[in-house]
PDB file of C-alpha atoms in Angstrom:
ATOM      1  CA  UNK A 107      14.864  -1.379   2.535  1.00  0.00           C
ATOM      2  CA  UNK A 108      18.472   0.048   2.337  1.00  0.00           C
ATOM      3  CA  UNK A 109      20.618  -1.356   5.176  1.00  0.00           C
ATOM      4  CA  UNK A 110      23.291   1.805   4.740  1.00  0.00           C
ATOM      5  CA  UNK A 111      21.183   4.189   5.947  1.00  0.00           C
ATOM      6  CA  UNK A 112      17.156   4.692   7.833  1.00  0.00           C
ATOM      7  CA  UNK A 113      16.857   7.667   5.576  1.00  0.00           C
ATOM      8  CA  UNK A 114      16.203   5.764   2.578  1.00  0.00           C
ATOM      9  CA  UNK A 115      13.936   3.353   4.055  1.00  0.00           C
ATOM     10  CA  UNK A 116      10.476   3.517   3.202  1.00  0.00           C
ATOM     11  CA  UNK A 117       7.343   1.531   2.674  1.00  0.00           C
ATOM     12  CA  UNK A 118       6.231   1.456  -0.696  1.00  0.00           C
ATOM     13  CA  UNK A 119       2.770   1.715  -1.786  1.00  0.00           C
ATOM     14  CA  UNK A 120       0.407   3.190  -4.327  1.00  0.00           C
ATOM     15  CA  UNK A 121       1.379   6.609  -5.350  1.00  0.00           C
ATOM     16  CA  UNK A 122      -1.613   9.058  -5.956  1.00  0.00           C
ATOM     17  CA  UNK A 123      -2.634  12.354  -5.052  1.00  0.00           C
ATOM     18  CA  UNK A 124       0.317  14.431  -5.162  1.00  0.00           C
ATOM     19  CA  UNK A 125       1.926  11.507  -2.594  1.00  0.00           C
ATOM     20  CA  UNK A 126       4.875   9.704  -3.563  1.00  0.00           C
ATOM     21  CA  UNK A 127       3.465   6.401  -1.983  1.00  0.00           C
ATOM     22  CA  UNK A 128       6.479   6.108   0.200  1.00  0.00           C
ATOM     23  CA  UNK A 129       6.105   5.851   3.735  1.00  0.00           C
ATOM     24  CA  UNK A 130       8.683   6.502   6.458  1.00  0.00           C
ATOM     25  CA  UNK A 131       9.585   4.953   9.030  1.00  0.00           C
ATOM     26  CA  UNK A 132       8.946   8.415  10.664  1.00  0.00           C
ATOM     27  CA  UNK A 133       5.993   8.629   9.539  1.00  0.00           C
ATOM     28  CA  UNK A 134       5.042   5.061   9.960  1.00  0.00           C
ATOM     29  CA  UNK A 135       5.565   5.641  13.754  1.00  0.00           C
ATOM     30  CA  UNK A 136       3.225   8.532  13.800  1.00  0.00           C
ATOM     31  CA  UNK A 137       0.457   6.285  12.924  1.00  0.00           C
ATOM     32  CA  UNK A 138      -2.333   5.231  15.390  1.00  0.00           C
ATOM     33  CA  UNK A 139      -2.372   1.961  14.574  1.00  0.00           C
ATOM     34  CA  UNK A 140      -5.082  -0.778  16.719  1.00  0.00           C
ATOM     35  CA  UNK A 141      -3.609  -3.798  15.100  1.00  0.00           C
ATOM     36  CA  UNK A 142      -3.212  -7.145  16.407  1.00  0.00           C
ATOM     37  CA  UNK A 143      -0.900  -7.778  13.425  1.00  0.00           C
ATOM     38  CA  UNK A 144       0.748  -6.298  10.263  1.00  0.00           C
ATOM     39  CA  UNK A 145       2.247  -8.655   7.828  1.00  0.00           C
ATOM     40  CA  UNK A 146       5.248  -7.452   5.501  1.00  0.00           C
ATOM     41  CA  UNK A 147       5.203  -9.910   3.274  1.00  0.00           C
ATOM     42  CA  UNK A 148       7.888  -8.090   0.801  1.00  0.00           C
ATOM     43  CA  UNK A 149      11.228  -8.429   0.521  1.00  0.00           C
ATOM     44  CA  UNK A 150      13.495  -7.771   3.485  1.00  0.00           C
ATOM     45  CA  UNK A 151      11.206  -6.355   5.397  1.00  0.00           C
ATOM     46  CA  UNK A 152      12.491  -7.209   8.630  1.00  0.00           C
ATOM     47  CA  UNK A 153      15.678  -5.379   7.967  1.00  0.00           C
ATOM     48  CA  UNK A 154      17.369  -2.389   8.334  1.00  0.00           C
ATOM     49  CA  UNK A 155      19.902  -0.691  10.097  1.00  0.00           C
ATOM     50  CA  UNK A 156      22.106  -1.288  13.350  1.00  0.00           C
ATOM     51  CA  UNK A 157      21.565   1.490  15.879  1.00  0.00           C
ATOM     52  CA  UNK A 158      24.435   0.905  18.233  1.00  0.00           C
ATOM     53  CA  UNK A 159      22.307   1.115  21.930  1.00  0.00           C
ATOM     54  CA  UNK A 160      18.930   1.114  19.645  1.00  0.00           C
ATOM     55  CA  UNK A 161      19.349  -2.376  17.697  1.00  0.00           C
ATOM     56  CA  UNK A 162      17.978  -2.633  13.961  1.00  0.00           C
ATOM     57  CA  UNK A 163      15.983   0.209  13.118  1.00  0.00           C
ATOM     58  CA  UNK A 164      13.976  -0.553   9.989  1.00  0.00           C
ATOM     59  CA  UNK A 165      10.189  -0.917   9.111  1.00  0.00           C
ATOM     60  CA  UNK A 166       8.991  -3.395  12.383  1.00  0.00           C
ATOM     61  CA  UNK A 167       9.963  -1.330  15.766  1.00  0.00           C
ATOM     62  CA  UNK A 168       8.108   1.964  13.958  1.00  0.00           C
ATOM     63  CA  UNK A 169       4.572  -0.292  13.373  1.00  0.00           C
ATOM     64  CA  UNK A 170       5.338  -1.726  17.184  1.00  0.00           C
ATOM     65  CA  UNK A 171       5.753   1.661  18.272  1.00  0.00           C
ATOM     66  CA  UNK A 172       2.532   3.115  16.437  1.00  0.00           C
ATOM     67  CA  UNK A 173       0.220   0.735  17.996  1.00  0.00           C
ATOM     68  CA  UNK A 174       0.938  -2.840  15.972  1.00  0.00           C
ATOM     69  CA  UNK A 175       1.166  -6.074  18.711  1.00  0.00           C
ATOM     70  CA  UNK A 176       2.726  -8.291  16.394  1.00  0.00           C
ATOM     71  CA  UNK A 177       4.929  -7.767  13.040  1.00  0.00           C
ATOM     72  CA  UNK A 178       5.731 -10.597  10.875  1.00  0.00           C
ATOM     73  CA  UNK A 179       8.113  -9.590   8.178  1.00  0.00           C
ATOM     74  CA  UNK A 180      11.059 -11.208   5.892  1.00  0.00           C
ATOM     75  CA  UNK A 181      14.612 -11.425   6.261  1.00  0.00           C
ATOM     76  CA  UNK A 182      15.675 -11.627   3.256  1.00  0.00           C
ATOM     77  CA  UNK A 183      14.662 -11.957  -0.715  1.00  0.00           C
ATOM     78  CA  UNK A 184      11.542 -14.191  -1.308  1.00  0.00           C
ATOM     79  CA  UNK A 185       9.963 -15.369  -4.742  1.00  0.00           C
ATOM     80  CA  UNK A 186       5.947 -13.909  -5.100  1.00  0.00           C
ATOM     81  CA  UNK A 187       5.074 -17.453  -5.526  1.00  0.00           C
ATOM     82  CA  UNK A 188       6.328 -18.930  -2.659  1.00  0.00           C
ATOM     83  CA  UNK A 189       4.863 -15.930  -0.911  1.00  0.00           C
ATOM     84  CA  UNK A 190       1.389 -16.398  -1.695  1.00  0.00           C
ATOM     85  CA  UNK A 191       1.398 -20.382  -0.607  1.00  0.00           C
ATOM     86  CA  UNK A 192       2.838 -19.125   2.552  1.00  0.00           C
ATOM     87  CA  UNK A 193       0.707 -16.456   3.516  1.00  0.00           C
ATOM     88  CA  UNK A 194      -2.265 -18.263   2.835  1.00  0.00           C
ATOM     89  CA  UNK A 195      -1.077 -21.081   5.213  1.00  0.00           C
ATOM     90  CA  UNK A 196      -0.172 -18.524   8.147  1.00  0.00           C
ATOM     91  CA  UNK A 197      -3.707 -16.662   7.794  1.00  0.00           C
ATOM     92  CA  UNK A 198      -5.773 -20.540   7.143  1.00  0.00           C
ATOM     93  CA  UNK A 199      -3.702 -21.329  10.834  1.00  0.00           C
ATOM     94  CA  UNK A 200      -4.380 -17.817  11.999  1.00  0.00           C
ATOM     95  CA  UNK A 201      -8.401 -18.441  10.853  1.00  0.00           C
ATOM     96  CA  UNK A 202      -8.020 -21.520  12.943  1.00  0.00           C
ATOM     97  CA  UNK A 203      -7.475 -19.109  16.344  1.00  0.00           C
ATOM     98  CA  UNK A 204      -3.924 -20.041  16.844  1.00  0.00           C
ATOM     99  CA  UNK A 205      -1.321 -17.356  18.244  1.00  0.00           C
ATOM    100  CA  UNK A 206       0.864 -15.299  15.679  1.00  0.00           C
ATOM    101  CA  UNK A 207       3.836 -17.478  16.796  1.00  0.00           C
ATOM    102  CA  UNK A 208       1.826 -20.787  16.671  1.00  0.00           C
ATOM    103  CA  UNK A 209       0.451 -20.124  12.993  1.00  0.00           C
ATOM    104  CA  UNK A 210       4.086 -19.149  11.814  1.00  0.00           C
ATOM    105  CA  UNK A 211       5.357 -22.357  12.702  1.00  0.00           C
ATOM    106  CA  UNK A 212       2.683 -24.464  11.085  1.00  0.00           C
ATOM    107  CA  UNK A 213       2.710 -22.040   7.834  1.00  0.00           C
ATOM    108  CA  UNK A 214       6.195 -23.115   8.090  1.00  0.00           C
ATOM    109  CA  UNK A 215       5.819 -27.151   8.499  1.00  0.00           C
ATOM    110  CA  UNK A 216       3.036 -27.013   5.908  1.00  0.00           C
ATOM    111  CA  UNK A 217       5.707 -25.499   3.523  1.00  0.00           C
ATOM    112  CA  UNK A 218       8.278 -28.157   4.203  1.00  0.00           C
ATOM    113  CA  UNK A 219       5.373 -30.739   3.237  1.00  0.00           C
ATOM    114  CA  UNK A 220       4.662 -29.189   0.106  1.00  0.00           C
ATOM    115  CA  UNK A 221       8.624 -29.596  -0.380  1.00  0.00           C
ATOM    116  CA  UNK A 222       9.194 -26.080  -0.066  1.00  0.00           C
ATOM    117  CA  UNK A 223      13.115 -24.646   0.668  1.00  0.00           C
ATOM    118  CA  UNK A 224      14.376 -23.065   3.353  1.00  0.00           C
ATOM    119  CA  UNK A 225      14.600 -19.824   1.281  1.00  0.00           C
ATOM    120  CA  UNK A 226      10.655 -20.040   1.255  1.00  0.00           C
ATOM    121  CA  UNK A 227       9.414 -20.369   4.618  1.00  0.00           C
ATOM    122  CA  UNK A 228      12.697 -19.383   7.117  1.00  0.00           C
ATOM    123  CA  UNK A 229      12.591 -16.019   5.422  1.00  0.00           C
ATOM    124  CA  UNK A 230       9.639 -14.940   8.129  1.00  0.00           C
ATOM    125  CA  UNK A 231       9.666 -14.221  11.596  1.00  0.00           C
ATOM    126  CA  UNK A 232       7.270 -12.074  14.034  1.00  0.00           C
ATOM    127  CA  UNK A 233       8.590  -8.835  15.797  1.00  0.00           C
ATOM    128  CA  UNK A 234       6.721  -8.078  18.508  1.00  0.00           C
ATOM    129  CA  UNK A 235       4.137 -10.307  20.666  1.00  0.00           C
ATOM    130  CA  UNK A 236       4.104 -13.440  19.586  1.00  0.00           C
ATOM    131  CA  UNK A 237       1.185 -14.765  21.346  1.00  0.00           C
ATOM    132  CA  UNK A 238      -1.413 -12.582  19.886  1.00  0.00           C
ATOM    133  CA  UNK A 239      -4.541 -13.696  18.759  1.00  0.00           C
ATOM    134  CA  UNK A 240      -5.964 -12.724  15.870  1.00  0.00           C
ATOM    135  CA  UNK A 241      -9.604 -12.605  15.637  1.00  0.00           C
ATOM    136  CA  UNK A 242      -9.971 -14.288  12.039  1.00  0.00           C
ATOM    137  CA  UNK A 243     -12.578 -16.323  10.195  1.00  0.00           C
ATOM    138  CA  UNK A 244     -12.750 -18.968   7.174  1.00  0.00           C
ATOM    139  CA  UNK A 245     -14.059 -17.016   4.074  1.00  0.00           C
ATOM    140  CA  UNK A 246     -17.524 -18.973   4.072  1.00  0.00           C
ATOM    141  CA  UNK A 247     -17.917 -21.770   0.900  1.00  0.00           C
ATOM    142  CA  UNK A 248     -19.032 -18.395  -1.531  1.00  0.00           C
ATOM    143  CA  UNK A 249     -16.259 -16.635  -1.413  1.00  0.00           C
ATOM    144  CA  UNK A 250     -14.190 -19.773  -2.861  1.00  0.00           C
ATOM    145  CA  UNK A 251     -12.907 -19.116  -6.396  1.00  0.00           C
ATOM    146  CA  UNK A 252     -14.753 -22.232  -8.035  1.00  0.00           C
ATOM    147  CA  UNK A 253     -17.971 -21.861  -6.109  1.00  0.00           C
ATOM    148  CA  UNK A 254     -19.278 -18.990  -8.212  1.00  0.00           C
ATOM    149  CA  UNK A 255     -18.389 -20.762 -11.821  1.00  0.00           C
ATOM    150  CA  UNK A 256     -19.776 -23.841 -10.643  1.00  0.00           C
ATOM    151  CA  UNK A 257     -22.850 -21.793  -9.333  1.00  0.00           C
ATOM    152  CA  UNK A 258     -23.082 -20.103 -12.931  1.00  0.00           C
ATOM    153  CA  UNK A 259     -22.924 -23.606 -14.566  1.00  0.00           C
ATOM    154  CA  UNK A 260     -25.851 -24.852 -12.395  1.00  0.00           C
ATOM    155  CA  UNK A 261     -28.369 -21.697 -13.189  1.00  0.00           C
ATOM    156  CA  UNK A 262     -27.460 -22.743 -17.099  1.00  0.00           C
ATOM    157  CA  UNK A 263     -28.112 -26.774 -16.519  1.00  0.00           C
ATOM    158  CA  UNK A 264     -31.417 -25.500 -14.351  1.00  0.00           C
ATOM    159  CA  UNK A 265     -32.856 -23.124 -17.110  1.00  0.00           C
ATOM    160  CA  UNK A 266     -31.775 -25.856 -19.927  1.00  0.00           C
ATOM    161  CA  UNK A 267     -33.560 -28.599 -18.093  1.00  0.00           C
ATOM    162  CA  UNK A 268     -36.568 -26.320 -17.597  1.00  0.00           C
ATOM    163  CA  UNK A 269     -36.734 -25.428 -21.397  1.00  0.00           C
ATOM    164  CA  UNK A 270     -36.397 -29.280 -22.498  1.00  0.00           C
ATOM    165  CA  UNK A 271     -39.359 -30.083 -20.153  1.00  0.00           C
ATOM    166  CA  UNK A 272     -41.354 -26.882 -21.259  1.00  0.00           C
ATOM    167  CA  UNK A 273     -40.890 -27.826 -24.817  1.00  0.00           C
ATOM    168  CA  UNK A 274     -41.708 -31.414 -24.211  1.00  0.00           C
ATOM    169  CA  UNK A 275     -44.743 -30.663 -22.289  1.00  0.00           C
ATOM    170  CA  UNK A 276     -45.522 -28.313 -25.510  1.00  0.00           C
ATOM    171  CA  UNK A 277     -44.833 -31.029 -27.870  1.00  0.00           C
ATOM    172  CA  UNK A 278     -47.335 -33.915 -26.224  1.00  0.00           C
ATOM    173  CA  UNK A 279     -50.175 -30.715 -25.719  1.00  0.00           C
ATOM    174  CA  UNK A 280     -49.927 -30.822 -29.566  1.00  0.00           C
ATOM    175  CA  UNK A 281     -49.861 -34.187 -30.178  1.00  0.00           C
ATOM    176  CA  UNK A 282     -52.818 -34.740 -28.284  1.00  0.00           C
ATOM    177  CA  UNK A 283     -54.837 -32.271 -30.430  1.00  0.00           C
TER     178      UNK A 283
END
């Protein structure tokens, strides 16, 4: 995001295939986009430059314009950590059916009772329609981080068990000879 001038604002993303992996906001606003939301979670994302008659032209108004309901983006400079928490709190309220505006301000109050700053959670805000829906779902209990380990760990116990019992059963057979 450079706030001097919309020509060297860009979105960046994976380079490959002879593209430089930065998008316009030209180009973003030639997308077709059916989105009910696009989240920005980068730095100063929701800035850009003051169009006198046009307001702030940066990386938002193009994804509006290209089909996008809602935008929620950053203000300013935000550490990845304090991202991540905060992200996962908007989509866990988004998950829970509330409207873009709605989850923002409870991924916001959960991050002031983790004892999160101001710099961490004021830095968002949506662009657009803040009373979208978005149709999301709870990952179900599988697609937790600890549930496959702990699955893993109960396979081993399983076929350990089985082999003590096997072995024991072996054992008296021979005994009993």
């Amino acid at each position: 995001m450079d706030e001097s001038t919309a020509a060297r604002t860009a979105l960046a993303l994976a380079p490959g295939e002879g593209e430089s992996g930065f998008v316009s906001p030209g180009e973003l606003a030639t997308l077709r986009l059916d989105a009910d939301l696009v989240v920005l979670s980068g730095c100063r994302t929701a800035r850009g430059v003051v169009v006198e008659g046009e307001g702030v032209q940066g990386l938002t108004a193009p994804l509006l314009q290209a089909g996008a309901r809602s935008v929620v983006a950053t203000s300013w400079r935000i550490r990845d950590q304090a991202t991540v928490a905060f992200v996962k709190s908007f989509y866990d309220a988004l998950a829970r059916d509330l409207p873009v505006a709605d989850a923002l301000r409870v991924a916001k109050l959960d991050a002031l009772g983790r004892g999160a700053g101001p710099s961490d959670w004021a830095v968002f805000t949506a662009v657009g329609d803040p009373l979208v829906h978005v149709p999301l779902r709870k990952p179900p209990l599988f697609a937790s981080r600890w549930v496959g380990p702990v699955l893993a760990l109960a396979v081993v116990a399983a076929a350990a068990a089985a082999a003590y019992f096997i072995r024991m059963r072996r054992l008296r057979t021979a005994d009993a000879r």
